[in-house]
C-alpha cells in the first residue's frame, strides 16, 4: 500500500474516533423534524406553487452545497461503515436485518462467502448509473448489510411488497420490489433524495466532471440512470422522521467525506424540492 494511503486511513481512524466521542455534540438538528408527518397518500404530489425556475434554482443551490467532498480508498470504507452503525467498540447493527454482529465479521477476502457476515450495500444500486463513476464510492449511499440479504435485495427498487423475506423477517419482497423495515424507510428515502440532487451530471462545476446524471422518477430504468418509484419514497420520508441512528451514520460519513446530506439536516427541504406537503397529504388520506 502506498504511504499516502496508509496516512489517509490512519487519519480516518482518528477522525472517526473523535466524532464518536463527541457524537452528542456533532451537528444534528432533531428539531428540524418538526413539520414532518405520518404516511402521505399515493395519488400524486401535492403542488405548492413553485414555478420550474424556482425549483431548478433550489435544486442547484442544494447540489452545490452537497458537492464539495473527497473520495476515500475503498479499503477504508469498511471502517467508516462500522463506526456509523456502531453499538459498542466491537459490535454494530446491520442495516436491514437489525442484527447485531461483530465489526470484524466482514464478508471480504477469505471470508467473502461467509453467509452471515456483512458487506457494503448500495442503496442506489450500482447498476443504475454508478458503475465506473466516483459516485459508486459515495459513503452516504453505503450501509452495512448481511451478505446474503444484500444479494437478495440486488438492484430491486424500493416499494411496497407482500412476501416476508426468509432471512430479513421485517423486510418484504416481490420480483421487482424490496420493502425495508418501517424504521428504515425514511433513512432510505433521504439517501435517494441526496443521490438525485447531488448527481446532476456535468453541470460545469469542476467537482462534477465525470459524474453521472441520476434521477428519481415514477419508474426505475437502469439505462436512464433512473430510480423509482418516487411516490413511496415521499410517503416513507413523511412517516419515518430522522432518528438517532440515522444521525449517527450521517455524522460519521460527513466527518470523513466532507459533505452533508441536506435532507437529514433539514428534512423539510424534501417537501420543497419534490413539491410535496406531508401534512396536506396526511390529511387527505382516507
Coordinates of C-alpha atoms in Angstrom, one line a residue, residues 8-282:
X8 CA -5.2 8.7 5.0
X9 CA -6.6 5.6 6.6
X10 CA -4.9 6.5 9.9
X11 CA -6.4 9.9 9.6
X12 CA -9.8 8.5 9.0
X13 CA -9.5 6.3 12.2
X14 CA -8.6 9.4 14.2
X15 CA -11.5 11.5 12.9
X16 CA -13.9 8.6 13.4
X17 CA -12.8 8.2 17.0
X18 CA -13.1 11.9 17.7
X19 CA -16.5 12.1 16.1
X20 CA -17.8 9.2 18.1
X21 CA -16.5 10.7 21.4
X22 CA -18.4 13.9 20.8
X23 CA -21.4 12.4 18.9
X24 CA -23.9 14.2 21.1
X25 CA -22.2 17.5 20.2
X26 CA -21.9 16.8 16.4
X27 CA -24.0 18.9 14.2
X28 CA -27.5 17.4 14.2
X29 CA -30.9 19.0 14.4
X30 CA -33.7 16.8 15.7
X31 CA -35.9 19.9 16.0
X32 CA -35.8 20.2 12.2
X33 CA -38.0 17.1 12.1
X34 CA -40.9 19.2 13.3
X35 CA -43.4 19.6 10.5
X36 CA -42.7 16.1 9.1
X37 CA -45.8 13.9 9.5
X38 CA -47.0 10.4 9.0
X39 CA -47.8 8.5 5.8
X40 CA -48.9 10.5 2.8
X41 CA -51.4 9.4 0.2
X42 CA -50.2 7.7 -3.0
X43 CA -52.3 9.6 -5.5
X44 CA -49.8 12.2 -6.5
X45 CA -47.5 15.0 -5.5
X46 CA -49.2 18.0 -3.7
X47 CA -48.3 21.1 -5.7
X48 CA -47.0 24.0 -3.6
X49 CA -46.9 26.8 -6.1
X50 CA -43.2 26.9 -7.0
X51 CA -42.5 27.5 -10.7
X52 CA -39.9 25.5 -12.6
X53 CA -37.3 28.2 -12.5
X54 CA -37.5 28.5 -8.7
X55 CA -37.3 24.7 -8.3
X56 CA -34.3 24.5 -10.6
X57 CA -32.6 27.2 -8.7
X58 CA -33.3 25.5 -5.4
X59 CA -32.0 22.1 -6.7
X60 CA -28.8 23.7 -8.0
X61 CA -28.2 25.5 -4.7
X62 CA -28.5 22.3 -2.7
X63 CA -26.5 20.5 -5.3
X64 CA -23.6 22.9 -4.9
X65 CA -24.0 22.7 -1.1
X66 CA -23.5 18.9 -1.2
X67 CA -20.8 18.8 -3.9
X68 CA -17.7 19.6 -2.0
X69 CA -16.3 16.4 -0.7
X70 CA -13.4 13.9 -1.0
X71 CA -13.2 10.3 -2.1
X72 CA -11.5 7.8 0.2
X73 CA -9.9 4.5 -0.7
X74 CA -12.3 1.5 -0.9
X75 CA -10.4 -0.3 1.7
X76 CA -11.2 2.5 4.2
X77 CA -15.0 2.3 3.6
X78 CA -15.3 -0.7 5.9
X79 CA -14.2 1.2 9.0
X80 CA -16.5 4.2 8.2
X81 CA -19.5 1.8 7.9
X82 CA -18.5 0.1 11.1
X83 CA -18.4 3.3 13.1
X84 CA -21.6 4.7 11.5
X85 CA -23.5 1.6 12.7
X86 CA -21.6 1.0 15.9
X87 CA -23.3 -0.1 19.1
X88 CA -20.1 -0.7 21.0
X89 CA -16.4 -0.8 20.4
X90 CA -16.6 -4.2 18.8
X91 CA -20.2 -4.5 17.6
X92 CA -22.5 -2.9 15.1
X93 CA -26.1 -3.2 13.8
X94 CA -26.7 -4.4 10.3
X95 CA -29.0 -2.2 8.2
X96 CA -31.9 -4.4 7.0
X97 CA -31.9 -7.3 9.5
X98 CA -31.2 -5.1 12.5
X99 CA -29.0 -8.0 13.7
X100 CA -26.0 -7.1 15.9
X101 CA -22.7 -8.6 14.7
X102 CA -19.0 -8.2 15.4
X103 CA -17.5 -5.4 13.3
X104 CA -14.7 -7.9 12.4
X105 CA -17.2 -10.2 10.6
X106 CA -16.5 -8.7 7.1
X107 CA -17.5 -10.7 4.1
X108 CA -14.3 -9.9 2.2
X109 CA -11.0 -11.7 1.3
X110 CA -11.0 -15.3 2.5
X111 CA -14.3 -14.6 4.3
X112 CA -16.2 -13.2 1.3
X113 CA -18.5 -16.2 1.1
X114 CA -19.5 -16.3 4.7
X115 CA -23.3 -16.1 4.6
X116 CA -23.8 -14.3 7.9
X117 CA -21.0 -11.8 7.5
X118 CA -21.6 -8.3 6.3
X119 CA -20.6 -6.3 3.3
X120 CA -21.3 -2.9 1.6
X121 CA -24.8 -2.3 0.3
X122 CA -25.5 0.4 -2.2
X123 CA -29.0 1.9 -1.5
X124 CA -29.0 3.4 -5.0
X125 CA -27.9 0.3 -6.9
X126 CA -24.6 0.4 -8.8
X127 CA -26.3 -0.8 -12.0
X128 CA -28.4 2.3 -12.0
X129 CA -25.7 4.7 -13.2
X130 CA -23.0 4.4 -10.6
X131 CA -20.6 1.8 -12.0
X132 CA -17.4 3.3 -13.4
X133 CA -18.0 6.7 -11.8
X134 CA -16.8 8.2 -8.5
X135 CA -20.5 8.2 -7.3
X136 CA -20.0 4.5 -6.8
X137 CA -17.9 5.4 -3.8
X138 CA -20.2 7.9 -2.1
X139 CA -20.3 7.0 1.6
X140 CA -23.8 8.5 2.1
X141 CA -25.1 5.8 -0.2
X142 CA -23.4 2.8 1.6
X143 CA -24.7 0.9 4.5
X144 CA -23.5 -2.4 6.2
X145 CA -25.8 -5.3 5.3
X146 CA -25.9 -9.1 5.8
X147 CA -24.2 -10.5 2.7
X148 CA -27.0 -12.8 1.7
X149 CA -29.7 -10.2 2.4
X150 CA -27.7 -7.7 0.3
X151 CA -27.7 -10.3 -2.5
X152 CA -31.4 -10.8 -2.2
X153 CA -32.2 -7.1 -2.5
X154 CA -29.9 -6.9 -5.5
X155 CA -31.0 -3.9 -7.6
X156 CA -34.7 -4.1 -6.8
X157 CA -36.5 -0.8 -6.5
X158 CA -37.8 0.3 -3.1
X159 CA -41.5 -0.1 -2.9
X160 CA -44.3 -1.9 -1.0
X161 CA -44.2 -5.7 -1.3
X162 CA -46.2 -8.6 0.1
X163 CA -43.9 -11.6 0.9
X164 CA -41.8 -11.6 4.1
X165 CA -38.2 -12.3 3.3
X166 CA -37.0 -15.6 4.7
X167 CA -33.9 -14.1 6.4
X168 CA -34.9 -10.5 7.0
X169 CA -38.3 -11.0 8.6
X170 CA -39.0 -7.3 8.8
X171 CA -38.4 -7.0 5.1
X172 CA -40.9 -7.8 2.3
X173 CA -40.0 -8.7 -1.2
X174 CA -41.5 -9.2 -4.7
X175 CA -39.8 -9.9 -8.1
X176 CA -39.4 -6.2 -8.7
X177 CA -39.5 -4.5 -5.2
X178 CA -37.8 -4.6 -1.8
X179 CA -39.7 -3.2 1.2
X180 CA -37.4 -2.5 4.2
X181 CA -38.4 -2.3 7.9
X182 CA -40.6 0.7 8.7
X183 CA -37.9 2.2 10.9
X184 CA -35.5 2.5 7.9
X185 CA -37.9 3.7 5.2
X186 CA -37.2 7.4 5.8
X187 CA -33.5 6.8 6.1
X188 CA -33.5 5.2 2.6
X189 CA -35.7 7.9 1.1
X190 CA -33.4 10.7 2.3
X191 CA -30.3 8.9 0.9
X192 CA -32.0 8.6 -2.5
X193 CA -33.1 12.2 -2.4
X194 CA -29.5 13.1 -1.8
X195 CA -28.3 11.0 -4.7
X196 CA -30.8 12.5 -7.0
X197 CA -29.8 16.1 -6.2
X198 CA -26.1 15.5 -5.7
X199 CA -25.5 13.8 -9.0
X200 CA -26.8 16.1 -11.8
X201 CA -24.2 15.2 -14.4
X202 CA -21.6 17.6 -15.7
X203 CA -23.0 21.0 -14.6
X204 CA -19.9 22.9 -15.5
X205 CA -18.5 22.8 -12.0
X206 CA -15.1 21.3 -11.6
X207 CA -16.3 18.9 -8.9
X208 CA -18.9 17.5 -11.3
X209 CA -16.6 16.4 -14.1
X210 CA -17.2 12.7 -14.8
X211 CA -20.2 12.3 -12.5
X212 CA -23.5 10.7 -13.6
X213 CA -26.9 12.4 -14.0
X214 CA -29.1 10.4 -11.7
X215 CA -32.9 10.9 -11.4
X216 CA -35.8 9.8 -9.2
X217 CA -39.0 9.2 -11.2
X218 CA -42.1 7.1 -11.0
X219 CA -40.4 4.2 -12.8
X220 CA -37.0 2.6 -12.4
X221 CA -34.9 2.5 -15.6
X222 CA -31.2 1.4 -15.4
X223 CA -30.4 2.6 -18.9
X224 CA -31.6 6.1 -18.0
X225 CA -29.9 6.1 -14.6
X226 CA -33.3 6.5 -13.1
X227 CA -34.6 5.0 -9.8
X228 CA -38.1 4.9 -8.7
X229 CA -40.9 4.9 -7.8
X230 CA -40.7 8.3 -6.2
X231 CA -44.1 8.3 -4.6
X232 CA -43.4 5.6 -1.9
X233 CA -40.2 7.3 -1.0
X234 CA -42.1 10.5 -0.3
X235 CA -44.6 8.6 1.8
X236 CA -41.7 7.0 3.7
X237 CA -39.9 10.3 4.3
X238 CA -43.1 11.7 5.8
X239 CA -43.9 8.7 8.0
X240 CA -40.3 7.9 9.3
X241 CA -38.6 11.1 10.6
X242 CA -34.8 11.3 11.2
X243 CA -33.7 9.0 14.1
X244 CA -30.7 9.0 16.3
X245 CA -29.3 6.0 14.4
X246 CA -29.6 7.9 11.1
X247 CA -27.9 11.0 12.6
X248 CA -25.1 8.9 13.9
X249 CA -24.5 7.3 10.5
X250 CA -24.7 10.8 8.8
X251 CA -22.3 12.5 11.2
X252 CA -19.6 9.8 10.8
X253 CA -19.9 10.0 7.0
X254 CA -19.9 13.8 6.9
X255 CA -16.8 13.9 9.1
X256 CA -14.8 11.7 6.7
X257 CA -16.3 12.6 3.3
X258 CA -16.6 16.3 4.0
X259 CA -20.2 16.9 2.8
X260 CA -23.6 16.6 4.4
X261 CA -26.9 15.3 3.3
X262 CA -29.2 18.3 3.5
X263 CA -32.3 16.1 3.7
X264 CA -31.1 14.7 7.0
X265 CA -30.1 18.1 8.4
X266 CA -33.3 19.8 7.1
X267 CA -36.0 17.2 6.3
X268 CA -38.5 19.9 5.2
X269 CA -36.3 20.6 2.2
X270 CA -37.6 17.4 0.6
X271 CA -41.1 18.9 0.6
X272 CA -39.8 21.9 -1.3
X273 CA -37.6 20.0 -3.8
X274 CA -40.3 17.4 -4.7
X275 CA -43.3 19.8 -4.2
X276 CA -44.8 17.6 -1.6
X277 CA -46.6 18.6 1.6
X278 CA -46.6 15.8 4.3
X279 CA -49.3 17.5 6.4
X280 CA -51.7 18.0 3.5
X281 CA -51.1 14.5 2.2
X282 CA -51.7 13.0 5.6

